[in-house]
Amino acid sequence: MTDFTHLHVHSYYSLMDGLNSPAELMQAAKDLGHTSIAITDHGTLSSHREMQIAAVEQGLKPILGLEAYISPTDRFDKSSKTDKTVQAYNHIILLAKDEDGLKNLNRLSEIAWTEGYYHKPRIDKEILAEYKEGIIALSYLFTDRTGGFSSGSFDSLNFGTHVGDDPASVKANRSTLMNTQFMNQVHGSTVVVVSQLSQIDPTCDALVTTNPDISLAVMVADCIPLLLVSNSVVGAVHVGRAGLVNRIAIKTLDVMRQNGAKDIHAVMGPSICGKCYEVPIALQEEVTAVHPSSYSTTRHSTPALDLQAGLVAELLAENVSFEASTVCTMENSSYFSHRRDNPTGRFAGVVKI
């Protein structure tokens, strides 16, 4: 797969998240036919030297990166120590584009450890703006159901206002995501371009923005939370069965390109897998007539749909690079699942320039 590159990979320098050495990752990339790969460990650049040596041995292009911790306020702020509604940090993927970028990546890491350390080595927007030259930032995340204010079936980080949860709890949960535009999702095909935050969620199933001060959110509980990242435009897309048939992802890509997007990269978050999404055979035939790749069967050989496989086929046809979560929401209780627990909450995929 010479036309695909993993841009977010952890080595064993990411404690609790990575298993393989940089050398093992380079060997795996080579075996899979890749020509390049990134390593983005949590808060550390420790893998870079080993990665460079191993990449040269395998004939690969190493992309040196970092999954940085970024303070929602500033790197000196420790208010989360006394105010539990304040997050100590969020995550951001940083990739060195050239030698200047690598120097700035090292400088940011140094500042994070010496000035911003609180729970984790943190940077902030101010210092990132100062050392941004030569750095590509991929700013996105997927929440799970922990760390919020809801209770019962919605325990605890539910962002859905339409599921029967206490409105005050949902408001508190949404406040943990700063400057974030949500949407009123209706399984349709409407794409809305957002230029500024609105207190009223627009009715649509995809959001696009060129505003670097706004984050976009998509809510799901089995459907695919699709985040689209580019140089100056981002998108958040709700891709369920209807969205796949309506080609909501393709429509969003078109809108992003009309707004200047180049080299779009897609990130698919946790969703129900093809072995768990059982459907009537008539519904399976309806969807697979449009997306043959979405055909699947359950472990009991009953009709099913693989939404992720159908979406991957669309992205490949559009020459869009992608990464996809292997987590099935129905099988993993860390995430809300409508099929497993209805009524239940909604977790979110969030993206920002």
mmCIF file of N, CA and C in Angstrom, residues 148-205:
data_model
loop_
_atom_site.group_PDB
_atom_site.id
_atom_site.type_symbol
_atom_site.label_atom_id
_atom_site.label_comp_id
_atom_site.label_asym_id
_atom_site.label_seq_id
_atom_site.Cartn_x
_atom_site.Cartn_y
_atom_site.Cartn_z
ATOM 1 N N GLY A 148 -17.338 12.334 32.819
ATOM 2 C CA GLY A 148 -18.400 13.321 32.679
ATOM 3 C C GLY A 148 -19.254 13.465 33.918
ATOM 4 N N PHE A 149 -20.451 14.033 33.728
ATOM 5 C CA PHE A 149 -21.314 14.392 34.846
ATOM 6 C C PHE A 149 -22.655 13.663 34.829
ATOM 7 N N SER A 150 -22.926 12.871 33.811
ATOM 8 C CA SER A 150 -24.200 12.161 33.708
ATOM 9 C C SER A 150 -24.184 10.897 34.554
ATOM 10 N N SER A 151 -25.375 10.360 34.815
ATOM 11 C CA SER A 151 -25.487 9.156 35.636
ATOM 12 C C SER A 151 -26.449 8.168 34.990
ATOM 13 N N GLY A 152 -26.573 7.004 35.609
ATOM 14 C CA GLY A 152 -27.481 5.981 35.109
ATOM 15 C C GLY A 152 -27.055 5.445 33.761
ATOM 16 N N SER A 153 -27.996 5.321 32.846
ATOM 17 C CA SER A 153 -27.702 4.790 31.511
ATOM 18 C C SER A 153 -26.742 5.668 30.732
ATOM 19 N N PHE A 154 -26.589 6.926 31.176
ATOM 20 C CA PHE A 154 -25.780 7.896 30.440
ATOM 21 C C PHE A 154 -24.430 8.151 31.106
ATOM 22 N N ASP A 155 -24.100 7.324 32.077
ATOM 23 C CA ASP A 155 -22.846 7.464 32.816
ATOM 24 C C ASP A 155 -21.649 7.330 31.863
ATOM 25 N N SER A 156 -20.778 8.365 31.736
ATOM 26 C CA SER A 156 -20.961 9.632 32.425
ATOM 27 C C SER A 156 -20.732 10.817 31.473
ATOM 28 N N LEU A 157 -19.963 10.596 30.370
ATOM 29 C CA LEU A 157 -19.659 11.699 29.455
ATOM 30 C C LEU A 157 -20.554 11.617 28.220
ATOM 31 N N ASN A 158 -21.837 11.912 28.411
ATOM 32 C CA ASN A 158 -22.806 11.888 27.314
ATOM 33 C C ASN A 158 -22.979 13.285 26.738
ATOM 34 N N PHE A 159 -22.890 13.400 25.396
ATOM 35 C CA PHE A 159 -23.047 14.689 24.728
ATOM 36 C C PHE A 159 -24.402 14.840 24.039
ATOM 37 N N GLY A 160 -25.222 13.785 24.039
ATOM 38 C CA GLY A 160 -26.492 13.829 23.329
ATOM 39 C C GLY A 160 -27.583 14.525 24.121
ATOM 40 N N THR A 161 -28.247 15.486 23.493
ATOM 41 C CA THR A 161 -29.334 16.209 24.156
ATOM 42 C C THR A 161 -30.692 15.559 23.908
ATOM 43 N N HIS A 162 -30.749 14.569 23.027
ATOM 44 C CA HIS A 162 -32.015 13.999 22.565
ATOM 45 C C HIS A 162 -32.289 12.606 23.121
ATOM 46 N N VAL A 163 -31.475 12.150 24.080
ATOM 47 C CA VAL A 163 -31.552 10.750 24.498
ATOM 48 C C VAL A 163 -32.240 10.554 25.841
ATOM 49 N N GLY A 164 -32.678 11.659 26.482
ATOM 50 C CA GLY A 164 -33.364 11.550 27.762
ATOM 51 C C GLY A 164 -32.506 11.838 28.970
ATOM 52 N N ASP A 165 -31.288 12.280 28.767
ATOM 53 C CA ASP A 165 -30.386 12.613 29.870
ATOM 54 C C ASP A 165 -30.766 13.967 30.471
ATOM 55 N N ASP A 166 -30.332 14.199 31.701
ATOM 56 C CA ASP A 166 -30.551 15.473 32.373
ATOM 57 C C ASP A 166 -29.869 16.601 31.601
ATOM 58 N N PRO A 167 -30.617 17.615 31.156
ATOM 59 C CA PRO A 167 -30.027 18.693 30.347
ATOM 60 C C PRO A 167 -28.855 19.395 31.020
ATOM 61 N N ALA A 168 -28.918 19.570 32.337
ATOM 62 C CA ALA A 168 -27.822 20.238 33.042
ATOM 63 C C ALA A 168 -26.545 19.404 32.972
ATOM 64 N N SER A 169 -26.689 18.089 33.055
ATOM 65 C CA SER A 169 -25.515 17.208 32.967
ATOM 66 C C SER A 169 -24.908 17.253 31.571
ATOM 67 N N VAL A 170 -25.774 17.249 30.554
ATOM 68 C CA VAL A 170 -25.276 17.318 29.174
ATOM 69 C C VAL A 170 -24.563 18.642 28.934
ATOM 70 N N LYS A 171 -25.122 19.717 29.450
ATOM 71 C CA LYS A 171 -24.491 21.034 29.301
ATOM 72 C C LYS A 171 -23.111 21.044 29.950
ATOM 73 N N ALA A 172 -23.004 20.444 31.135
ATOM 74 C CA ALA A 172 -21.707 20.369 31.813
ATOM 75 C C ALA A 172 -20.731 19.516 31.021
ATOM 76 N N ASN A 173 -21.224 18.416 30.446
ATOM 77 C CA ASN A 173 -20.360 17.561 29.627
ATOM 78 C C ASN A 173 -19.851 18.310 28.399
ATOM 79 N N ARG A 174 -20.751 19.029 27.733
ATOM 80 C CA ARG A 174 -20.353 19.762 26.525
ATOM 81 C C ARG A 174 -19.372 20.885 26.845
ATOM 82 N N SER A 175 -19.456 21.424 28.052
ATOM 83 C CA SER A 175 -18.553 22.517 28.423
ATOM 84 C C SER A 175 -17.110 22.053 28.552
ATOM 85 N N THR A 176 -16.898 20.734 28.649
ATOM 86 C CA THR A 176 -15.520 20.231 28.722
ATOM 87 C C THR A 176 -14.810 20.334 27.376
ATOM 88 N N LEU A 177 -15.582 20.530 26.305
ATOM 89 C CA LEU A 177 -15.014 20.721 24.969
ATOM 90 C C LEU A 177 -15.153 22.197 24.604
ATOM 91 N N MET A 178 -14.057 22.916 24.634
ATOM 92 C CA MET A 178 -14.099 24.359 24.444
ATOM 93 C C MET A 178 -14.380 24.731 22.992
ATOM 94 N N ASN A 179 -15.197 25.763 22.804
ATOM 95 C CA ASN A 179 -15.448 26.341 21.472
ATOM 96 C C ASN A 179 -15.793 25.275 20.438
ATOM 97 N N THR A 180 -16.695 24.384 20.815
ATOM 98 C CA THR A 180 -17.034 23.252 19.946
ATOM 99 C C THR A 180 -18.459 23.363 19.427
ATOM 100 N N GLN A 181 -18.606 23.231 18.113
ATOM 101 C CA GLN A 181 -19.924 23.253 17.474
ATOM 102 C C GLN A 181 -20.444 21.834 17.326
ATOM 103 N N PHE A 182 -21.590 21.552 17.947
ATOM 104 C CA PHE A 182 -22.277 20.285 17.775
ATOM 105 C C PHE A 182 -23.317 20.439 16.664
ATOM 106 N N MET A 183 -23.972 19.347 16.303
ATOM 107 C CA MET A 183 -25.028 19.420 15.281
ATOM 108 C C MET A 183 -26.207 18.549 15.684
ATOM 109 N N ASN A 184 -27.364 18.859 15.149
ATOM 110 C CA ASN A 184 -28.575 18.070 15.320
ATOM 111 C C ASN A 184 -28.621 17.057 14.185
ATOM 112 N N GLN A 185 -28.171 15.846 14.455
ATOM 113 C CA GLN A 185 -27.987 14.831 13.417
ATOM 114 C C GLN A 185 -29.300 14.098 13.123
ATOM 115 N N VAL A 186 -29.604 13.945 11.832
ATOM 116 C CA VAL A 186 -30.902 13.383 11.433
ATOM 117 C C VAL A 186 -30.768 12.281 10.386
ATOM 118 N N HIS A 187 -29.570 11.718 10.218
ATOM 119 C CA HIS A 187 -29.333 10.666 9.217
ATOM 120 C C HIS A 187 -29.675 11.154 7.812
ATOM 121 N N GLY A 188 -29.320 12.409 7.526
ATOM 122 C CA GLY A 188 -29.583 12.980 6.214
ATOM 123 C C GLY A 188 -28.310 13.147 5.408
ATOM 124 N N SER A 189 -28.332 14.108 4.475
ATOM 125 C CA SER A 189 -27.180 14.305 3.592
ATOM 126 C C SER A 189 -26.756 15.770 3.521
ATOM 127 N N THR A 190 -27.176 16.561 4.508
ATOM 128 C CA THR A 190 -26.864 17.987 4.508
ATOM 129 C C THR A 190 -25.503 18.252 5.140
ATOM 130 N N VAL A 191 -24.701 19.086 4.462
ATOM 131 C CA VAL A 191 -23.397 19.520 4.967
ATOM 132 C C VAL A 191 -23.486 21.018 5.246
ATOM 133 N N VAL A 192 -23.110 21.442 6.444
ATOM 134 C CA VAL A 192 -23.174 22.853 6.823
ATOM 135 C C VAL A 192 -21.766 23.386 7.049
ATOM 136 N N VAL A 193 -21.456 24.515 6.423
ATOM 137 C CA VAL A 193 -20.176 25.193 6.640
ATOM 138 C C VAL A 193 -20.348 26.174 7.793
ATOM 139 N N VAL A 194 -19.503 26.045 8.804
ATOM 140 C CA VAL A 194 -19.591 26.857 10.016
ATOM 141 C C VAL A 194 -18.492 27.908 9.996
ATOM 142 N N SER A 195 -18.876 29.173 10.132
ATOM 143 C CA SER A 195 -17.884 30.250 10.194
ATOM 144 C C SER A 195 -17.711 30.784 11.603
ATOM 145 N N GLN A 196 -18.744 30.599 12.442
ATOM 146 C CA GLN A 196 -18.663 31.004 13.837
ATOM 147 C C GLN A 196 -19.561 30.105 14.672
ATOM 148 N N LEU A 197 -19.303 30.053 15.975
ATOM 149 C CA LEU A 197 -20.085 29.202 16.857
ATOM 150 C C LEU A 197 -21.531 29.666 16.930
ATOM 151 N N SER A 198 -22.448 28.701 16.997
ATOM 152 C CA SER A 198 -23.866 28.989 17.155
ATOM 153 C C SER A 198 -24.388 28.263 18.388
ATOM 154 N N GLN A 199 -25.238 28.931 19.160
ATOM 155 C CA GLN A 199 -25.848 28.302 20.328
ATOM 156 C C GLN A 199 -26.880 27.261 19.914
ATOM 157 N N ILE A 200 -27.370 27.374 18.686
ATOM 158 C CA ILE A 200 -28.337 26.415 18.151
ATOM 159 C C ILE A 200 -27.605 25.429 17.246
ATOM 160 N N ASP A 201 -27.727 24.142 17.545
ATOM 161 C CA ASP A 201 -27.066 23.125 16.730
ATOM 162 C C ASP A 201 -27.707 23.071 15.346
ATOM 163 N N PRO A 202 -26.948 23.273 14.271
ATOM 164 C CA PRO A 202 -27.528 23.182 12.926
ATOM 165 C C PRO A 202 -27.995 21.761 12.634
ATOM 166 N N THR A 203 -29.111 21.638 11.931
ATOM 167 C CA THR A 203 -29.636 20.327 11.560
ATOM 168 C C THR A 203 -28.910 19.840 10.314
ATOM 169 N N CYS A 204 -28.080 18.844 10.492
ATOM 170 C CA CYS A 204 -27.255 18.322 9.395
ATOM 171 C C CYS A 204 -26.550 17.069 9.881
ATOM 172 N N ASP A 205 -25.773 16.449 9.007
ATOM 173 C CA ASP A 205 -24.981 15.284 9.403
ATOM 174 C C ASP A 205 -23.512 15.446 9.068
#
